[in-house]
Short mmCIF file of C-alpha atoms in Angstrom, two decimals:
data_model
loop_
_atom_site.label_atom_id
_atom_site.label_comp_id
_atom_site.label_asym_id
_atom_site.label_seq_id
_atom_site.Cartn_x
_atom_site.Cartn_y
_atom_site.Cartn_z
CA UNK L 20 -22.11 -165.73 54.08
CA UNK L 21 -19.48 -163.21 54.13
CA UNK L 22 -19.26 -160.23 56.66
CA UNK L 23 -20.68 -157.33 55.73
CA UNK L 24 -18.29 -154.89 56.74
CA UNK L 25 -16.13 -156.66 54.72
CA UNK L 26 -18.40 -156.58 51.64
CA UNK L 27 -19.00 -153.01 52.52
CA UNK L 28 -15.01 -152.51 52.30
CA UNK L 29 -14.72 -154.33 48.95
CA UNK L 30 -17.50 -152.22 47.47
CA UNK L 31 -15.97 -149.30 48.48
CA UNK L 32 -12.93 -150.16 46.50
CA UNK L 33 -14.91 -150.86 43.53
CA UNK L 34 -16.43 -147.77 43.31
CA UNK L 35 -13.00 -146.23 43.83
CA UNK L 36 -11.60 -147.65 40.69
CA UNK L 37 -14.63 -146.92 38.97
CA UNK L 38 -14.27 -143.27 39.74
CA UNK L 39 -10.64 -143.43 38.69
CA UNK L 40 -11.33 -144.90 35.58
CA UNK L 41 -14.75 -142.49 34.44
CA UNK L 42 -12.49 -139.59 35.47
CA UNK L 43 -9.36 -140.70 33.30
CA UNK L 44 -8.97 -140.47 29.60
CA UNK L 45 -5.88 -142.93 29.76
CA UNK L 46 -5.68 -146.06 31.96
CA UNK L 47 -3.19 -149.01 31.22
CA UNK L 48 -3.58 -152.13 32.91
CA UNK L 49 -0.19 -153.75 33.26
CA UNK L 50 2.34 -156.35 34.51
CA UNK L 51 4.65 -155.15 37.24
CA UNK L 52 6.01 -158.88 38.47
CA UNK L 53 9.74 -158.91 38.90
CA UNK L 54 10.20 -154.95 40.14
CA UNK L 55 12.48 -154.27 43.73
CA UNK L 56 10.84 -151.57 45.63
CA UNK L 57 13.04 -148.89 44.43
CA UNK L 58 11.60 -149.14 41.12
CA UNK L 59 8.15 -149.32 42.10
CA UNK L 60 9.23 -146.15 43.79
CA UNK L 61 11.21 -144.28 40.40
CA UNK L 62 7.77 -145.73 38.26
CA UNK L 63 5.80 -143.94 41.08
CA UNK L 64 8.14 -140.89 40.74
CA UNK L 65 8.06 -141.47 36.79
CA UNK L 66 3.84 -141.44 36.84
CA UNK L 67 3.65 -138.18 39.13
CA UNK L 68 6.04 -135.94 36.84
CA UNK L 69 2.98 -136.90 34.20
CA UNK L 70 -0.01 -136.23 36.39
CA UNK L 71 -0.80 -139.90 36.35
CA UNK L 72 -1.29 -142.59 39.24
CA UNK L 73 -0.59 -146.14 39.50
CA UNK L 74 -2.34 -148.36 41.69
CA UNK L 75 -2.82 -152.36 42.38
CA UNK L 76 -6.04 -153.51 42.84
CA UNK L 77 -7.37 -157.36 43.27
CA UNK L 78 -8.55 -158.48 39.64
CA UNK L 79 -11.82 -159.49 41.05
CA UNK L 80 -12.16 -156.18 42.12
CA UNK L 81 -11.39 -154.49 38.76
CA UNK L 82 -13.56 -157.14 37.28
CA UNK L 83 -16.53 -156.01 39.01
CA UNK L 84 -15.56 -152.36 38.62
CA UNK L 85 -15.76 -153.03 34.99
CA UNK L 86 -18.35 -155.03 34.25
CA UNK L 87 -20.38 -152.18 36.04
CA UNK L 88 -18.71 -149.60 33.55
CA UNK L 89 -19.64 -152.29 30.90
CA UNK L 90 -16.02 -153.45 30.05
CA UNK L 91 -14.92 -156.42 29.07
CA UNK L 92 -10.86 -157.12 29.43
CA UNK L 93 -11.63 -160.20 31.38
CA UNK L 94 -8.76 -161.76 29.48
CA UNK L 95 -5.93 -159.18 30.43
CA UNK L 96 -7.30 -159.89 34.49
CA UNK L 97 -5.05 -162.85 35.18
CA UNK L 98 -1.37 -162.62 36.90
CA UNK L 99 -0.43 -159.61 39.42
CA UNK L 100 -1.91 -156.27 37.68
CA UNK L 101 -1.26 -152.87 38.15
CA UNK L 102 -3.81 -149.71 37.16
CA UNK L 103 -1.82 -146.67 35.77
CA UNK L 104 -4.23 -143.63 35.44
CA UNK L 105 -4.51 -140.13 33.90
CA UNK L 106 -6.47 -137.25 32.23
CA UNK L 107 -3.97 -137.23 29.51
CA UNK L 108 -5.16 -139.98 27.18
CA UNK L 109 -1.01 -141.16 26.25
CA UNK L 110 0.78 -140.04 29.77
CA UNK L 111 0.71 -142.87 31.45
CA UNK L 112 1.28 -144.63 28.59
CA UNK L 113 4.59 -142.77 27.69
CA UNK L 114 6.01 -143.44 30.87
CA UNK L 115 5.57 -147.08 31.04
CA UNK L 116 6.81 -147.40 27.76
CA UNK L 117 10.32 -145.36 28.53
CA UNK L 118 10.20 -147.56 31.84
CA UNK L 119 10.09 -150.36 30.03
CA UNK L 120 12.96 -149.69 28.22
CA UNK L 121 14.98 -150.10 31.03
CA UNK L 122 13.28 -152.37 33.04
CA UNK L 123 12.12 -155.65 31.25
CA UNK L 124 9.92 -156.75 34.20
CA UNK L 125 6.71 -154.53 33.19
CA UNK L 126 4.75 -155.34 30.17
CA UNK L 127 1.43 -153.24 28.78
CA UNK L 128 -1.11 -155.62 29.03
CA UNK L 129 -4.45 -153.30 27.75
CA UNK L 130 -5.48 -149.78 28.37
CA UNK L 131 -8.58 -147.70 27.83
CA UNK L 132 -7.85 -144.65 26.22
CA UNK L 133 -11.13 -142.11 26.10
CA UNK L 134 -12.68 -145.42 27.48
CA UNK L 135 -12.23 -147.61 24.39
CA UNK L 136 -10.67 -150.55 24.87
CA UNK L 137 -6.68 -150.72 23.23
CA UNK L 138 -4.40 -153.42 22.96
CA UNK L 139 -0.64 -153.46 23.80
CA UNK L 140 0.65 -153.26 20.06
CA UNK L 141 -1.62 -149.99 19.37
CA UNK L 142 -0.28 -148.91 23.52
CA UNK L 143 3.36 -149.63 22.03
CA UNK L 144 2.30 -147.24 18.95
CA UNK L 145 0.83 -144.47 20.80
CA UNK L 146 4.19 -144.12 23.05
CA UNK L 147 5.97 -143.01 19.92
CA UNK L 148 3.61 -140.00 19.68
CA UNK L 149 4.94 -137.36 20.79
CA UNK L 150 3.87 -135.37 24.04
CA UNK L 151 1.17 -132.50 23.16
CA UNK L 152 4.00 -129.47 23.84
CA UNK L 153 6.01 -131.58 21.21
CA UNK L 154 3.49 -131.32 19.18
CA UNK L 155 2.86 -127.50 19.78
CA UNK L 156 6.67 -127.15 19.26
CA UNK L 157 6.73 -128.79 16.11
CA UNK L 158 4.16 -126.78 14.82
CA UNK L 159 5.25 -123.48 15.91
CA UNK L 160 8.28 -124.19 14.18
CA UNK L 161 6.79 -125.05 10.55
CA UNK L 162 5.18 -121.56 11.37
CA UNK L 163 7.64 -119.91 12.13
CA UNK L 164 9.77 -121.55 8.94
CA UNK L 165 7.55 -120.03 6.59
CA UNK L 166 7.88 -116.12 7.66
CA UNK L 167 11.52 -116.66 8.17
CA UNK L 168 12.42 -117.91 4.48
CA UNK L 169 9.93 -114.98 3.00
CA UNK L 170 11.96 -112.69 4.88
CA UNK L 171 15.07 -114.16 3.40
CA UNK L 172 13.72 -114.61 0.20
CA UNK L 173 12.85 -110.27 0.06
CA UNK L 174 16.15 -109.71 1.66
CA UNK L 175 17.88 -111.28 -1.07
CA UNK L 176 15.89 -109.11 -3.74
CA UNK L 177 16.33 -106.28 -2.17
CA UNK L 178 19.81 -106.60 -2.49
CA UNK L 179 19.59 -108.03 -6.13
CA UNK L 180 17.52 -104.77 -7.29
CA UNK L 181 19.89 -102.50 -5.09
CA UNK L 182 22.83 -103.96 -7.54
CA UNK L 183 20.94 -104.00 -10.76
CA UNK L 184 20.33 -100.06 -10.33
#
C-alpha cells in the first residue's frame, strides 16, 4: 500500500490542476520535448506577457484531474506534456503558436477552450484570430471610416455648390 503522505501529496496536486483548469477559459496541453532551458525560460517569459501559465504535471495526475472534471483526452496523455493556462480563451494559444514558429520542438497536442474539448487543427485556426484589442482596433477603424468619407463627401459639395453660384 502506498504512503499516505504521499497519496496526500499527489491529491493535492490534482486538485491543483483542477482548480487551474475550472478557473481558465483556455488550456492547451502540449509537447515541449527537445527545448534547452533558455527557451523554456523565453516560453515562460512569452506566457506571462499574456496572463497565462505553463506548467508540467505527471499524466496520471492530469488524468485523474480530468476524469474528476469529466474529461476525456486520455489519448493526447502519452509522451512528456506540458499545461499552458489562461482566462483568455486564445492567449495561450497565440503564444505557442508564434513559439512554434521558431522553435519546431513544441507541438499543440489538445486544449480546452471554455472547457470544450479542441483539437490541434481548430488550436492552429484559432491562433490566426486576432487578439481582442485587434479586434477593437479593427472595428474602431470601419467606424471611424464611415464619418470620415461623409465628411469628405459634404466637403466636396460644398465646394461644388460654392462654384456653381
Amino acid at each position: 500500500m502506498a504512503n499516505p503522505k504521499i497519496l496526500e501529496q499527489k491529491q493535492l496536486v490534482i486538485d491543483e490542476i483542477k482548480e487551474k483548469i475550472q478557473n481558465s477559459n483556455g488550456v492547451v496541453l502540449f509537447d515541449y520535448r527537445g527545448l534547452t532551458d533558455a527557451e523554456i525560460k523565453e516560453l515562460k517569459h512569452a506566457l506571462k506577457e499574456t496572463d497565462s501559465e505553463y506548467k508540467v504535471y505527471k499524466n496520471t495526475l492530469m488524468h485523474r484531474a480530468l476524469s474528476d472534471l469529466n474529461i476525456n483526452i486520455d489519448e493526447y496523455l502519452n509522451g512528456p506534456s506540458a499545461l499552458a493556462y489562461s482566462k483568455d480563451q486564445i492567449a495561450p494559444v497565440k503564444v505557442l503558436a508564434n513559439f512554434m514558429k521558431k522553435h519546431k520542438a513544441v507541438t499543440l497536442k489538445v486544449g480546452l477552450i471554455d472547457n470544450q474539448v479542441t483539437d490541434s487543427t481548430e488550436l492552429e485556426k484559432l491562433s490566426t484570430i486576432p487578439s481582442r484589442e485587434g479586434l477593437l482596433t479593427m472595428l474602431a477603424s470601419g467606424m471611424l471610416g464611415i464619418p470620415k468619407d461623409l465628411a469628405i463627401c459634404l466637403d466636396l459639395y460644398s465646394k461644388q455648390l460654392e462654384e456653381n453660384n
